[in-house]
Short mmCIF file of C-alpha atoms in Angstrom, two decimals:
data_model
loop_
_atom_site.label_atom_id
_atom_site.label_comp_id
_atom_site.label_asym_id
_atom_site.label_seq_id
_atom_site.Cartn_x
_atom_site.Cartn_y
_atom_site.Cartn_z
CA UNK A 1005 40.25 -12.22 45.24
CA UNK A 1006 38.01 -13.45 42.09
CA UNK A 1007 39.59 -15.66 40.17
CA UNK A 1008 38.41 -14.16 37.06
CA UNK A 1009 40.45 -10.62 38.01
CA UNK A 1010 41.27 -8.11 35.31
CA UNK A 1011 44.17 -9.14 33.54
CA UNK A 1012 45.19 -5.94 32.73
CA UNK A 1013 45.56 -5.03 36.40
CA UNK A 1014 46.43 -8.40 37.92
CA UNK A 1015 49.96 -8.20 35.68
CA UNK A 1016 50.14 -4.54 34.72
CA UNK A 1017 53.82 -5.49 33.09
CA UNK A 1018 52.83 -7.63 30.40
CA UNK A 1019 49.40 -5.69 29.90
CA UNK A 1020 52.13 -2.62 28.90
CA UNK A 1021 54.17 -5.40 26.77
CA UNK A 1022 50.67 -5.74 24.61
CA UNK A 1023 50.38 -2.26 24.39
CA UNK A 1024 53.44 -1.55 23.02
CA UNK A 1025 53.25 -4.52 20.80
CA UNK A 1026 50.46 -3.06 19.04
CA UNK A 1027 52.12 0.56 19.14
CA UNK A 1028 54.54 -1.18 17.15
CA UNK A 1029 51.88 -2.50 14.99
CA UNK A 1030 50.47 0.11 14.52
CA UNK A 1031 53.71 2.33 13.18
CA UNK A 1032 54.95 -0.33 10.87
CA UNK A 1033 51.16 -0.48 9.49
CA UNK A 1034 51.61 3.38 9.12
CA UNK A 1035 55.54 3.06 7.98
CA UNK A 1036 54.21 0.15 5.01
CA UNK A 1037 51.26 2.14 3.63
CA UNK A 1038 48.36 0.15 4.82
CA UNK A 1039 45.41 2.36 5.35
CA UNK A 1040 44.04 3.24 8.62
CA UNK A 1041 40.74 1.85 7.85
CA UNK A 1042 42.08 -1.28 6.93
CA UNK A 1043 43.92 -1.79 10.06
CA UNK A 1044 40.52 -0.93 11.97
CA UNK A 1045 38.90 -3.90 9.46
CA UNK A 1046 41.25 -6.24 10.83
CA UNK A 1047 40.35 -5.73 14.50
CA UNK A 1048 36.81 -5.53 13.82
CA UNK A 1049 37.16 -8.81 11.89
CA UNK A 1050 38.58 -10.78 14.50
CA UNK A 1051 36.55 -9.21 17.14
CA UNK A 1052 33.41 -10.39 15.52
CA UNK A 1053 34.92 -13.79 15.14
CA UNK A 1054 35.70 -13.89 18.67
CA UNK A 1055 32.82 -12.35 20.22
CA UNK A 1056 34.49 -9.59 21.90
CA UNK A 1057 31.86 -6.87 22.13
CA UNK A 1058 34.73 -4.79 24.45
CA UNK A 1059 36.92 -4.28 21.57
CA UNK A 1060 34.09 -4.35 19.02
CA UNK A 1061 32.42 -1.20 20.50
CA UNK A 1062 35.98 0.46 20.63
CA UNK A 1063 37.41 -0.36 17.27
CA UNK A 1064 33.82 0.12 15.70
CA UNK A 1065 33.77 3.74 17.22
CA UNK A 1066 37.58 4.30 16.08
CA UNK A 1067 36.81 2.88 12.38
CA UNK A 1068 33.95 5.42 12.40
CA UNK A 1069 35.89 8.40 13.39
CA UNK A 1070 38.34 7.60 10.57
CA UNK A 1071 35.56 7.80 7.80
CA UNK A 1072 34.35 4.58 8.00
CA UNK A 1073 30.56 4.56 6.98
CA UNK A 1074 27.58 2.24 8.88
CA UNK A 1075 26.94 0.32 5.34
CA UNK A 1076 30.69 -1.11 5.56
CA UNK A 1077 30.38 -2.18 9.22
CA UNK A 1078 27.30 -3.53 8.53
CA UNK A 1079 28.71 -6.06 5.99
CA UNK A 1080 32.40 -7.01 7.34
CA UNK A 1081 30.68 -10.32 8.16
CA UNK A 1082 30.22 -10.76 4.56
CA UNK A 1083 32.78 -8.93 2.91
CA UNK A 1084 33.46 -11.85 0.34
CA UNK A 1085 29.65 -11.08 -1.26
CA UNK A 1086 30.44 -7.67 -1.33
CA UNK A 1087 32.10 -4.84 -3.54
CA UNK A 1088 32.10 -2.41 -0.66
CA UNK A 1089 36.21 -2.97 -0.11
CA UNK A 1090 39.48 -2.80 -1.82
CA UNK A 1091 41.68 -5.33 -2.76
CA UNK A 1092 43.85 -4.30 0.06
CA UNK A 1093 40.60 -4.08 2.46
CA UNK A 1094 39.96 -7.72 1.29
CA UNK A 1095 43.67 -9.06 1.89
CA UNK A 1096 43.34 -7.38 5.14
CA UNK A 1097 39.63 -8.86 6.36
CA UNK A 1098 41.08 -12.65 4.88
CA UNK A 1099 44.26 -12.15 6.95
CA UNK A 1100 42.44 -11.17 10.19
CA UNK A 1101 39.99 -14.44 9.28
CA UNK A 1102 43.37 -16.41 8.83
CA UNK A 1103 44.80 -15.78 11.93
CA UNK A 1104 41.59 -15.48 14.50
CA UNK A 1105 40.79 -19.13 12.91
CA UNK A 1106 44.44 -20.52 12.97
CA UNK A 1107 43.43 -24.07 13.18
CA UNK A 1108 41.26 -24.05 10.06
CA UNK A 1109 42.98 -24.66 7.13
CA UNK A 1110 40.09 -23.71 5.13
CA UNK A 1111 40.41 -20.05 6.71
CA UNK A 1112 43.52 -19.55 5.10
CA UNK A 1113 43.07 -16.70 2.15
CA UNK A 1114 43.93 -17.86 -1.62
CA UNK A 1115 47.51 -16.71 -2.69
CA UNK A 1116 45.78 -14.22 -5.32
CA UNK A 1117 43.79 -12.77 -2.96
CA UNK A 1118 47.04 -11.49 -1.26
CA UNK A 1119 48.17 -10.22 -4.35
CA UNK A 1120 47.22 -6.30 -3.52
CA UNK A 1121 49.81 -6.81 -0.70
CA UNK A 1122 53.57 -6.71 -0.48
CA UNK A 1123 55.11 -9.17 1.65
CA UNK A 1124 56.05 -6.47 4.48
CA UNK A 1125 52.00 -5.30 4.35
CA UNK A 1126 50.96 -9.05 4.89
CA UNK A 1127 53.95 -9.33 7.63
CA UNK A 1128 52.26 -6.24 9.60
CA UNK A 1129 48.60 -7.29 8.94
CA UNK A 1130 49.56 -10.56 10.17
CA UNK A 1131 50.94 -9.11 13.34
CA UNK A 1132 47.86 -6.45 13.76
CA UNK A 1133 45.18 -9.62 13.69
CA UNK A 1134 47.82 -11.48 16.70
CA UNK A 1135 47.66 -8.74 18.75
CA UNK A 1136 43.75 -7.99 18.22
CA UNK A 1137 43.45 -11.34 19.03
CA UNK A 1138 45.76 -10.94 22.30
CA UNK A 1139 43.61 -7.93 23.46
CA UNK A 1140 40.36 -9.69 22.38
CA UNK A 1141 41.43 -12.83 24.81
CA UNK A 1142 42.29 -10.10 27.80
CA UNK A 1143 39.30 -8.56 27.46
CA UNK A 1144 37.16 -11.86 27.32
CA UNK A 1145 38.73 -13.41 29.96
CA UNK A 1146 38.50 -10.75 32.10
CA UNK A 1147 35.07 -9.95 31.47
CA UNK A 1148 35.32 -6.15 30.67
CA UNK A 1149 32.14 -4.42 31.10
CA UNK A 1150 30.49 -3.45 28.21
CA UNK A 1151 27.42 -0.96 29.39
CA UNK A 1152 25.08 0.79 26.48
#
């Protein structure tokens, strides 16, 4: 057995729990009125920071299928320098960076950045960021293949 097993198959019940948590967060996001594109932006930004090619490919494709544009995807790493994103989306991106870079106190969003969100929306976005960070770690540590 390799010392780099695919974690989804090495401990399938644990992986199913992460999938169930993701489903719960998806539903909570919809119930809280968070746009599907904001949800994908969280996933893309966290995956960019973590360097998870597997999740990046998946969520960029998902975002495009939901109507995202290539221009907006191209500037996600520099979202603060653009006017491409709504206030809700900027808050979502700030939360993605906060959770992904959790030990970096400079990555915490300014309170005014989050004013576009309700407390429930902010909580749901944080949960979405936590879940994608878990998936990033599963994919990266399992060395999931990303073929062209």
